[in-house]
Amino acid sequence: LSATLTGAVELESLDGSAPVLAGVQVSVAGTSLVAVTDVDGGYSIAGVPPGSWAIQAVATGYDLVTLTGIVLTLDDGGREHVLPTLSLPLSRGDVTGIVALKLPNGLVEASGGASVSVDGLAGAELTDPEGSFFVAGVPVGIHQLTATKTGFLTSTSTVAVTRNAVYDLGTL
């Protein structure tokens, strides 16, 4: 006798827009039982036998989420079990480097106190006295990094952030 597990997923949004919920893969860990979410983020996995199970949800650009402690008994056979919503956070990485900004006269110098911002993220980081910076928690993907400081020309660079990695930009 098997049971059906149903539930929904939600995806973290960087800018407040509604992410596409269709296509998230939800599976019963250690089995071949898999479902793909619909446009509303819903899923249904039929044929789950009695036992103690974990449910995993994965989507490109998001961290894997696991829900553990799902226990099904023989008495649960033929029933539908609604699980809590699985919330997938955006995968993130970090960016580091040194800011060396150009003065209007063409000279370049390391710029302590420069503001470093990443498109799509609120706020900015300030460089240390040697011009070094570290921006943590940047969502995976291609981003524009901008360094500014009063009296200097603005400098920009494109960075490709990968999951759980530190991208060393070098000198900006």
Short mmCIF file of N, CA and C in Angstrom, two decimals:
data_model
loop_
_atom_site.label_atom_id
_atom_site.label_comp_id
_atom_site.label_asym_id
_atom_site.label_seq_id
_atom_site.Cartn_x
_atom_site.Cartn_y
_atom_site.Cartn_z
N LEU A 1 0.84 -1.18 0.00
CA LEU A 1 0.00 0.00 0.00
C LEU A 1 0.88 1.24 0.00
N SER A 2 0.61 2.12 -0.94
CA SER A 2 1.42 3.33 -1.05
C SER A 2 0.56 4.57 -0.84
N ALA A 3 1.24 5.68 -0.58
CA ALA A 3 0.58 6.96 -0.33
C ALA A 3 1.00 7.96 -1.41
N THR A 4 0.30 9.08 -1.43
CA THR A 4 0.63 10.18 -2.34
C THR A 4 1.04 11.39 -1.50
N LEU A 5 2.19 11.96 -1.84
CA LEU A 5 2.67 13.17 -1.17
C LEU A 5 2.41 14.37 -2.07
N THR A 6 1.77 15.39 -1.53
CA THR A 6 1.50 16.59 -2.31
C THR A 6 2.02 17.80 -1.54
N GLY A 7 2.28 18.86 -2.27
CA GLY A 7 2.76 20.08 -1.64
C GLY A 7 3.04 21.14 -2.68
N ALA A 8 3.79 22.13 -2.28
CA ALA A 8 4.13 23.23 -3.16
C ALA A 8 5.53 23.72 -2.85
N VAL A 9 6.10 24.42 -3.81
CA VAL A 9 7.40 25.07 -3.61
C VAL A 9 7.23 26.56 -3.82
N GLU A 10 8.12 27.32 -3.20
CA GLU A 10 8.22 28.74 -3.47
C GLU A 10 9.69 29.05 -3.69
N LEU A 11 9.95 30.03 -4.55
CA LEU A 11 11.32 30.40 -4.89
C LEU A 11 11.60 31.82 -4.44
N GLU A 12 12.78 32.03 -3.86
CA GLU A 12 13.19 33.36 -3.44
C GLU A 12 13.28 34.26 -4.67
N SER A 13 12.83 35.49 -4.52
CA SER A 13 12.90 36.47 -5.60
C SER A 13 13.87 37.57 -5.20
N LEU A 14 14.74 37.95 -6.12
CA LEU A 14 15.72 38.99 -5.84
C LEU A 14 15.09 40.37 -5.88
N ASP A 15 14.21 40.59 -6.83
CA ASP A 15 13.67 41.93 -7.04
C ASP A 15 12.18 42.06 -6.73
N GLY A 16 11.61 41.08 -6.09
CA GLY A 16 10.19 41.14 -5.74
C GLY A 16 9.26 40.63 -6.83
N SER A 17 9.81 40.32 -8.01
CA SER A 17 8.97 39.78 -9.08
C SER A 17 8.67 38.31 -8.79
N ALA A 18 7.64 37.80 -9.42
CA ALA A 18 7.24 36.41 -9.21
C ALA A 18 8.11 35.49 -10.05
N PRO A 19 8.91 34.62 -9.42
CA PRO A 19 9.72 33.69 -10.19
C PRO A 19 8.86 32.60 -10.84
N VAL A 20 9.38 31.98 -11.87
CA VAL A 20 8.68 30.89 -12.55
C VAL A 20 8.73 29.65 -11.67
N LEU A 21 7.56 29.18 -11.25
CA LEU A 21 7.49 28.04 -10.34
C LEU A 21 7.43 26.70 -11.06
N ALA A 22 7.03 26.70 -12.31
CA ALA A 22 6.94 25.45 -13.06
C ALA A 22 8.34 24.91 -13.34
N GLY A 23 8.48 23.59 -13.22
CA GLY A 23 9.74 22.95 -13.60
C GLY A 23 10.69 22.64 -12.46
N VAL A 24 10.30 22.93 -11.22
CA VAL A 24 11.14 22.55 -10.09
C VAL A 24 11.01 21.04 -9.90
N GLN A 25 12.15 20.36 -9.74
CA GLN A 25 12.13 18.92 -9.56
C GLN A 25 12.02 18.59 -8.08
N VAL A 26 11.01 17.79 -7.73
CA VAL A 26 10.79 17.36 -6.35
C VAL A 26 10.85 15.83 -6.34
N SER A 27 11.65 15.28 -5.43
CA SER A 27 11.82 13.83 -5.41
C SER A 27 11.82 13.29 -4.00
N VAL A 28 11.54 11.98 -3.91
CA VAL A 28 11.68 11.25 -2.65
C VAL A 28 13.10 10.72 -2.65
N ALA A 29 13.93 11.25 -1.75
CA ALA A 29 15.35 10.89 -1.72
C ALA A 29 15.55 9.38 -1.62
N GLY A 30 16.49 8.87 -2.42
CA GLY A 30 16.81 7.46 -2.39
C GLY A 30 15.88 6.58 -3.20
N THR A 31 14.96 7.20 -3.96
CA THR A 31 14.04 6.44 -4.81
C THR A 31 14.05 7.06 -6.20
N SER A 32 13.30 6.46 -7.09
CA SER A 32 13.13 7.03 -8.43
C SER A 32 11.82 7.82 -8.52
N LEU A 33 11.20 8.08 -7.38
CA LEU A 33 9.93 8.82 -7.36
C LEU A 33 10.20 10.32 -7.48
N VAL A 34 9.73 10.89 -8.60
CA VAL A 34 10.02 12.29 -8.92
C VAL A 34 8.77 12.95 -9.49
N ALA A 35 8.62 14.24 -9.18
CA ALA A 35 7.56 15.05 -9.78
C ALA A 35 8.18 16.37 -10.21
N VAL A 36 7.52 17.03 -11.14
CA VAL A 36 7.94 18.36 -11.59
C VAL A 36 6.78 19.30 -11.28
N THR A 37 7.09 20.45 -10.69
CA THR A 37 6.04 21.37 -10.28
C THR A 37 5.29 21.97 -11.46
N ASP A 38 4.02 22.32 -11.19
CA ASP A 38 3.19 22.99 -12.20
C ASP A 38 3.40 24.51 -12.11
N VAL A 39 2.65 25.27 -12.87
CA VAL A 39 2.83 26.73 -12.93
C VAL A 39 2.60 27.41 -11.59
N ASP A 40 1.86 26.76 -10.69
CA ASP A 40 1.60 27.34 -9.37
C ASP A 40 2.59 26.82 -8.32
N GLY A 41 3.53 25.97 -8.73
CA GLY A 41 4.51 25.41 -7.80
C GLY A 41 4.05 24.15 -7.10
N GLY A 42 2.89 23.62 -7.50
CA GLY A 42 2.36 22.41 -6.88
C GLY A 42 2.98 21.14 -7.44
N TYR A 43 2.99 20.10 -6.62
CA TYR A 43 3.49 18.80 -7.07
C TYR A 43 2.73 17.69 -6.37
N SER A 44 2.79 16.50 -6.95
CA SER A 44 2.16 15.31 -6.38
C SER A 44 3.04 14.11 -6.73
N ILE A 45 3.42 13.36 -5.71
CA ILE A 45 4.25 12.16 -5.92
C ILE A 45 3.45 10.96 -5.42
N ALA A 46 3.02 10.12 -6.35
CA ALA A 46 2.24 8.93 -6.01
C ALA A 46 3.17 7.73 -5.85
N GLY A 47 2.64 6.70 -5.17
CA GLY A 47 3.38 5.44 -5.07
C GLY A 47 4.46 5.42 -4.01
N VAL A 48 4.34 6.26 -2.98
CA VAL A 48 5.36 6.30 -1.93
C VAL A 48 5.04 5.21 -0.90
N PRO A 49 5.95 4.25 -0.75
CA PRO A 49 5.69 3.13 0.17
C PRO A 49 5.88 3.53 1.63
N PRO A 50 5.43 2.69 2.55
CA PRO A 50 5.67 2.97 3.97
C PRO A 50 7.17 3.08 4.24
N GLY A 51 7.50 3.93 5.20
CA GLY A 51 8.90 4.13 5.57
C GLY A 51 9.13 5.55 6.03
N SER A 52 10.39 5.85 6.34
CA SER A 52 10.79 7.19 6.73
C SER A 52 11.50 7.82 5.53
N TRP A 53 11.01 8.98 5.10
CA TRP A 53 11.48 9.57 3.85
C TRP A 53 11.90 11.02 3.99
N ALA A 54 12.68 11.44 3.03
CA ALA A 54 13.06 12.85 2.89
C ALA A 54 12.65 13.28 1.49
N ILE A 55 12.14 14.49 1.39
CA ILE A 55 11.75 15.07 0.10
C ILE A 55 12.78 16.13 -0.25
N GLN A 56 13.22 16.13 -1.51
CA GLN A 56 14.20 17.12 -1.97
C GLN A 56 13.62 17.91 -3.13
N ALA A 57 13.91 19.21 -3.15
CA ALA A 57 13.49 20.07 -4.25
C ALA A 57 14.72 20.78 -4.79
N VAL A 58 14.83 20.83 -6.12
CA VAL A 58 15.98 21.47 -6.74
C VAL A 58 15.54 22.20 -8.00
N ALA A 59 16.12 23.38 -8.22
CA ALA A 59 15.87 24.17 -9.42
C ALA A 59 17.16 24.90 -9.77
N THR A 60 17.37 25.13 -11.04
CA THR A 60 18.56 25.84 -11.51
C THR A 60 18.61 27.23 -10.88
N GLY A 61 19.78 27.55 -10.31
CA GLY A 61 19.97 28.87 -9.70
C GLY A 61 19.53 28.95 -8.25
N TYR A 62 19.05 27.83 -7.70
CA TYR A 62 18.57 27.80 -6.32
C TYR A 62 19.27 26.69 -5.56
N ASP A 63 19.37 26.83 -4.24
CA ASP A 63 19.95 25.79 -3.41
C ASP A 63 18.97 24.64 -3.23
N LEU A 64 19.50 23.45 -3.12
CA LEU A 64 18.71 22.26 -2.84
C LEU A 64 18.09 22.39 -1.46
N VAL A 65 16.82 22.02 -1.34
CA VAL A 65 16.14 22.03 -0.04
C VAL A 65 15.64 20.62 0.24
N THR A 66 15.83 20.19 1.49
CA THR A 66 15.40 18.85 1.90
C THR A 66 14.46 18.95 3.10
N LEU A 67 13.36 18.24 3.02
CA LEU A 67 12.40 18.12 4.11
C LEU A 67 12.52 16.69 4.63
N THR A 68 12.92 16.54 5.88
CA THR A 68 13.13 15.20 6.45
C THR A 68 12.02 14.85 7.43
N GLY A 69 12.04 13.60 7.86
CA GLY A 69 11.12 13.17 8.90
C GLY A 69 9.72 12.85 8.42
N ILE A 70 9.55 12.51 7.17
CA ILE A 70 8.24 12.13 6.65
C ILE A 70 8.09 10.63 6.88
N VAL A 71 7.18 10.26 7.76
CA VAL A 71 7.00 8.85 8.11
C VAL A 71 5.64 8.39 7.61
N LEU A 72 5.66 7.34 6.80
CA LEU A 72 4.42 6.73 6.29
C LEU A 72 4.32 5.31 6.83
N THR A 73 3.13 4.96 7.28
CA THR A 73 2.89 3.60 7.79
C THR A 73 1.96 2.86 6.84
N LEU A 74 1.73 1.58 7.11
CA LEU A 74 0.80 0.80 6.29
C LEU A 74 -0.60 1.42 6.31
N ASP A 75 -0.95 2.05 7.43
CA ASP A 75 -2.27 2.68 7.55
C ASP A 75 -2.41 3.90 6.63
N ASP A 76 -1.29 4.42 6.15
CA ASP A 76 -1.32 5.60 5.29
C ASP A 76 -1.57 5.25 3.82
N GLY A 77 -1.54 3.96 3.49
CA GLY A 77 -1.73 3.53 2.12
C GLY A 77 -3.02 4.06 1.52
N GLY A 78 -2.94 4.54 0.29
CA GLY A 78 -4.11 5.06 -0.40
C GLY A 78 -4.48 6.48 -0.02
N ARG A 79 -3.76 7.08 0.90
CA ARG A 79 -4.08 8.44 1.35
C ARG A 79 -3.15 9.48 0.72
N GLU A 80 -3.66 10.70 0.74
CA GLU A 80 -2.86 11.84 0.29
C GLU A 80 -2.35 12.58 1.51
N HIS A 81 -1.05 12.90 1.52
CA HIS A 81 -0.43 13.63 2.63
C HIS A 81 0.09 14.96 2.10
N VAL A 82 -0.42 16.04 2.66
CA VAL A 82 0.01 17.38 2.25
C VAL A 82 1.21 17.79 3.09
N LEU A 83 2.28 18.13 2.40
CA LEU A 83 3.53 18.49 3.08
C LEU A 83 3.67 20.01 3.17
N PRO A 84 4.50 20.48 4.11
CA PRO A 84 4.74 21.93 4.19
C PRO A 84 5.39 22.46 2.90
N THR A 85 5.20 23.73 2.64
CA THR A 85 5.80 24.37 1.47
C THR A 85 7.32 24.33 1.56
N LEU A 86 7.94 23.98 0.45
CA LEU A 86 9.40 23.96 0.36
C LEU A 86 9.86 25.31 -0.20
N SER A 87 10.66 26.04 0.56
CA SER A 87 11.14 27.36 0.13
C SER A 87 12.60 27.27 -0.31
N LEU A 88 12.83 27.50 -1.61
CA LEU A 88 14.18 27.40 -2.15
C LEU A 88 14.84 28.77 -2.20
N PRO A 89 15.99 28.93 -1.52
CA PRO A 89 16.71 30.20 -1.59
C PRO A 89 17.59 30.25 -2.85
N LEU A 90 17.81 31.45 -3.35
CA LEU A 90 18.72 31.63 -4.47
C LEU A 90 20.11 31.13 -4.09
N SER A 91 20.78 30.47 -5.02
CA SER A 91 22.18 30.10 -4.80
C SER A 91 23.00 31.38 -4.84
N ARG A 92 24.03 31.43 -4.02
CA ARG A 92 24.83 32.65 -3.93
C ARG A 92 26.32 32.33 -3.92
N GLY A 93 27.08 33.33 -4.24
CA GLY A 93 28.54 33.27 -4.17
C GLY A 93 29.04 34.62 -3.70
N ASP A 94 30.33 34.80 -3.69
CA ASP A 94 30.94 36.04 -3.21
C ASP A 94 31.86 36.61 -4.28
N VAL A 95 32.12 37.91 -4.18
CA VAL A 95 33.01 38.59 -5.11
C VAL A 95 34.04 39.38 -4.30
N THR A 96 35.29 39.27 -4.69
CA THR A 96 36.37 40.00 -4.04
C THR A 96 37.26 40.65 -5.09
N GLY A 97 38.04 41.61 -4.68
CA GLY A 97 38.97 42.26 -5.60
C GLY A 97 39.58 43.51 -5.00
N ILE A 98 40.22 44.27 -5.85
CA ILE A 98 40.86 45.53 -5.46
C ILE A 98 40.38 46.61 -6.41
N VAL A 99 40.05 47.76 -5.86
CA VAL A 99 39.62 48.88 -6.67
C VAL A 99 40.81 49.82 -6.86
N ALA A 100 41.15 50.07 -8.12
CA ALA A 100 42.17 51.06 -8.48
C ALA A 100 41.49 51.99 -9.48
N LEU A 101 41.10 53.16 -9.02
CA LEU A 101 40.34 54.09 -9.86
C LEU A 101 41.26 55.12 -10.52
N LYS A 102 40.78 55.60 -11.64
CA LYS A 102 41.54 56.56 -12.44
C LYS A 102 41.13 57.98 -12.05
N LEU A 103 42.16 58.80 -11.78
CA LEU A 103 41.93 60.22 -11.53
C LEU A 103 41.66 60.92 -12.86
N PRO A 104 41.03 62.07 -12.84
CA PRO A 104 40.78 62.79 -14.09
C PRO A 104 42.06 63.07 -14.89
N ASN A 105 43.22 63.15 -14.23
CA ASN A 105 44.48 63.39 -14.95
C ASN A 105 45.09 62.12 -15.54
N GLY A 106 44.40 60.97 -15.36
CA GLY A 106 44.85 59.72 -15.97
C GLY A 106 45.63 58.82 -15.03
N LEU A 107 46.06 59.31 -13.88
CA LEU A 107 46.79 58.47 -12.94
C LEU A 107 45.84 57.48 -12.28
N VAL A 108 46.35 56.30 -11.98
CA VAL A 108 45.54 55.26 -11.34
C VAL A 108 46.12 54.99 -9.96
N GLU A 109 45.25 54.88 -8.97
CA GLU A 109 45.71 54.56 -7.62
C GLU A 109 44.69 53.67 -6.93
N ALA A 110 45.21 52.83 -6.00
CA ALA A 110 44.32 52.01 -5.17
C ALA A 110 43.42 52.95 -4.39
N SER A 111 42.17 52.62 -4.30
CA SER A 111 41.20 53.56 -3.74
C SER A 111 40.51 53.03 -2.50
N GLY A 112 41.09 53.35 -1.35
CA GLY A 112 40.43 53.06 -0.09
C GLY A 112 39.21 53.96 0.03
N GLY A 113 38.12 53.43 0.59
CA GLY A 113 36.92 54.22 0.76
C GLY A 113 36.06 54.34 -0.49
N ALA A 114 36.38 53.56 -1.52
CA ALA A 114 35.54 53.55 -2.72
C ALA A 114 34.29 52.72 -2.43
N SER A 115 33.19 53.05 -3.07
CA SER A 115 31.94 52.33 -2.93
C SER A 115 31.84 51.29 -4.04
N VAL A 116 31.60 50.04 -3.68
CA VAL A 116 31.47 48.95 -4.65
C VAL A 116 30.04 48.41 -4.56
N SER A 117 29.32 48.44 -5.67
CA SER A 117 27.94 47.95 -5.69
C SER A 117 27.76 46.91 -6.79
N VAL A 118 26.77 46.05 -6.58
CA VAL A 118 26.44 45.00 -7.54
C VAL A 118 25.01 45.24 -8.00
N ASP A 119 24.80 45.24 -9.33
CA ASP A 119 23.45 45.47 -9.85
C ASP A 119 22.47 44.47 -9.25
N GLY A 120 21.30 44.95 -8.90
CA GLY A 120 20.26 44.10 -8.34
C GLY A 120 20.34 43.90 -6.85
N LEU A 121 21.42 44.35 -6.21
CA LEU A 121 21.54 44.22 -4.76
C LEU A 121 21.47 45.59 -4.11
N ALA A 122 20.79 45.67 -3.01
CA ALA A 122 20.70 46.94 -2.28
C ALA A 122 22.01 47.20 -1.56
N GLY A 123 22.37 48.45 -1.45
CA GLY A 123 23.54 48.84 -0.68
C GLY A 123 24.84 48.68 -1.44
N ALA A 124 25.93 48.97 -0.74
CA ALA A 124 27.26 48.89 -1.32
C ALA A 124 28.27 48.58 -0.22
N GLU A 125 29.43 48.10 -0.62
CA GLU A 125 30.53 47.85 0.30
C GLU A 125 31.59 48.92 0.07
N LEU A 126 32.29 49.30 1.14
CA LEU A 126 33.39 50.24 1.02
C LEU A 126 34.71 49.48 1.02
N THR A 127 35.65 49.94 0.20
CA THR A 127 36.96 49.30 0.16
C THR A 127 37.77 49.69 1.39
N ASP A 128 38.70 48.81 1.78
CA ASP A 128 39.59 49.11 2.90
C ASP A 128 40.67 50.09 2.42
N PRO A 129 41.58 50.51 3.28
CA PRO A 129 42.58 51.52 2.87
C PRO A 129 43.44 51.10 1.66
N GLU A 130 43.61 49.81 1.42
CA GLU A 130 44.40 49.34 0.27
C GLU A 130 43.55 49.14 -0.97
N GLY A 131 42.25 49.43 -0.88
CA GLY A 131 41.36 49.29 -2.03
C GLY A 131 40.69 47.94 -2.14
N SER A 132 40.90 47.04 -1.18
CA SER A 132 40.31 45.69 -1.24
C SER A 132 38.84 45.72 -0.84
N PHE A 133 38.07 44.82 -1.46
CA PHE A 133 36.65 44.70 -1.12
C PHE A 133 36.24 43.24 -1.13
N PHE A 134 35.13 42.96 -0.45
CA PHE A 134 34.53 41.63 -0.43
C PHE A 134 33.02 41.82 -0.36
N VAL A 135 32.30 41.32 -1.35
CA VAL A 135 30.84 41.40 -1.38
C VAL A 135 30.31 39.98 -1.22
N ALA A 136 29.62 39.72 -0.12
CA ALA A 136 29.11 38.39 0.17
C ALA A 136 27.66 38.25 -0.27
N GLY A 137 27.26 37.01 -0.59
CA GLY A 137 25.86 36.71 -0.85
C GLY A 137 25.31 37.23 -2.16
N VAL A 138 26.14 37.24 -3.20
CA VAL A 138 25.69 37.70 -4.51
C VAL A 138 24.98 36.53 -5.21
N PRO A 139 23.74 36.72 -5.68
CA PRO A 139 23.05 35.63 -6.37
C PRO A 139 23.83 35.13 -7.59
N VAL A 140 23.74 33.84 -7.83
CA VAL A 140 24.41 33.22 -8.97
C VAL A 140 23.94 33.89 -10.27
N GLY A 141 24.89 34.13 -11.16
CA GLY A 141 24.56 34.72 -12.46
C GLY A 141 25.58 35.76 -12.87
N ILE A 142 25.26 36.45 -13.94
CA ILE A 142 26.12 37.51 -14.48
C ILE A 142 25.66 38.85 -13.88
N HIS A 143 26.61 39.59 -13.32
CA HIS A 143 26.29 40.86 -12.68
C HIS A 143 27.26 41.95 -13.11
N GLN A 144 26.79 43.18 -13.05
CA GLN A 144 27.61 44.36 -13.28
C GLN A 144 28.07 44.88 -11.92
N LEU A 145 29.37 45.03 -11.75
CA LEU A 145 29.95 45.56 -10.52
C LEU A 145 30.42 46.98 -10.82
N THR A 146 30.10 47.94 -9.95
CA THR A 146 30.46 49.34 -10.17
C THR A 146 31.22 49.87 -8.96
N ALA A 147 32.35 50.55 -9.22
CA ALA A 147 33.14 51.17 -8.16
C ALA A 147 33.13 52.68 -8.39
N THR A 148 32.80 53.43 -7.33
CA THR A 148 32.76 54.89 -7.42
C THR A 148 33.44 55.51 -6.21
N LYS A 149 33.98 56.70 -6.43
CA LYS A 149 34.56 57.49 -5.35
C LYS A 149 34.63 58.92 -5.85
N THR A 150 34.25 59.84 -5.00
CA THR A 150 34.27 61.26 -5.37
C THR A 150 35.66 61.66 -5.85
N GLY A 151 35.70 62.34 -6.99
CA GLY A 151 36.96 62.81 -7.56
C GLY A 151 37.62 61.83 -8.51
N PHE A 152 37.03 60.62 -8.65
CA PHE A 152 37.59 59.59 -9.53
C PHE A 152 36.56 59.24 -10.60
N LEU A 153 37.05 58.65 -11.68
CA LEU A 153 36.15 58.17 -12.72
C LEU A 153 35.53 56.85 -12.25
N THR A 154 34.27 56.63 -12.57
CA THR A 154 33.57 55.39 -12.21
C THR A 154 34.14 54.23 -13.03
N SER A 155 34.28 53.08 -12.40
CA SER A 155 34.78 51.89 -13.08
C SER A 155 33.75 50.78 -12.96
N THR A 156 33.54 50.01 -14.03
CA THR A 156 32.59 48.90 -14.01
C THR A 156 33.24 47.64 -14.56
N SER A 157 32.72 46.52 -14.14
CA SER A 157 33.20 45.23 -14.64
C SER A 157 32.05 44.23 -14.55
N THR A 158 32.07 43.24 -15.41
CA THR A 158 31.08 42.17 -15.39
C THR A 158 31.67 40.97 -14.67
N VAL A 159 30.89 40.38 -13.77
CA VAL A 159 31.34 39.21 -13.02
C VAL A 159 30.35 38.06 -13.21
N ALA A 160 30.87 36.85 -13.24
CA ALA A 160 30.04 35.64 -13.34
C ALA A 160 30.14 34.91 -12.00
N VAL A 161 29.10 35.02 -11.20
CA VAL A 161 29.09 34.44 -9.86
C VAL A 161 28.55 33.01 -9.93
N THR A 162 29.27 32.09 -9.29
CA THR A 162 28.84 30.70 -9.25
C THR A 162 28.54 30.30 -7.81
N ARG A 163 27.79 29.22 -7.68
CA ARG A 163 27.28 28.75 -6.39
C ARG A 163 28.42 28.43 -5.42
N ASN A 164 28.31 29.01 -4.22
CA ASN A 164 29.23 28.74 -3.11
C ASN A 164 30.70 28.95 -3.47
N ALA A 165 30.99 29.86 -4.38
CA ALA A 165 32.36 30.13 -4.80
C ALA A 165 32.67 31.61 -4.59
N VAL A 166 33.96 31.89 -4.49
CA VAL A 166 34.43 33.27 -4.40
C VAL A 166 35.02 33.64 -5.75
N TYR A 167 34.44 34.66 -6.38
CA TYR A 167 34.95 35.15 -7.66
C TYR A 167 35.96 36.25 -7.36
N ASP A 168 37.22 36.02 -7.74
CA ASP A 168 38.27 37.03 -7.53
C ASP A 168 38.37 37.86 -8.80
N LEU A 169 37.87 39.07 -8.73
CA LEU A 169 37.85 39.97 -9.88
C LEU A 169 39.24 40.47 -10.22
N GLY A 170 40.15 40.43 -9.28
CA GLY A 170 41.48 41.04 -9.49
C GLY A 170 41.34 42.52 -9.25
N THR A 171 41.92 43.33 -10.14
CA THR A 171 41.87 44.78 -9.98
C THR A 171 40.82 45.37 -10.90
N LEU A 172 39.97 46.17 -10.30
CA LEU A 172 38.89 46.85 -11.03
C LEU A 172 39.31 48.26 -11.30
#
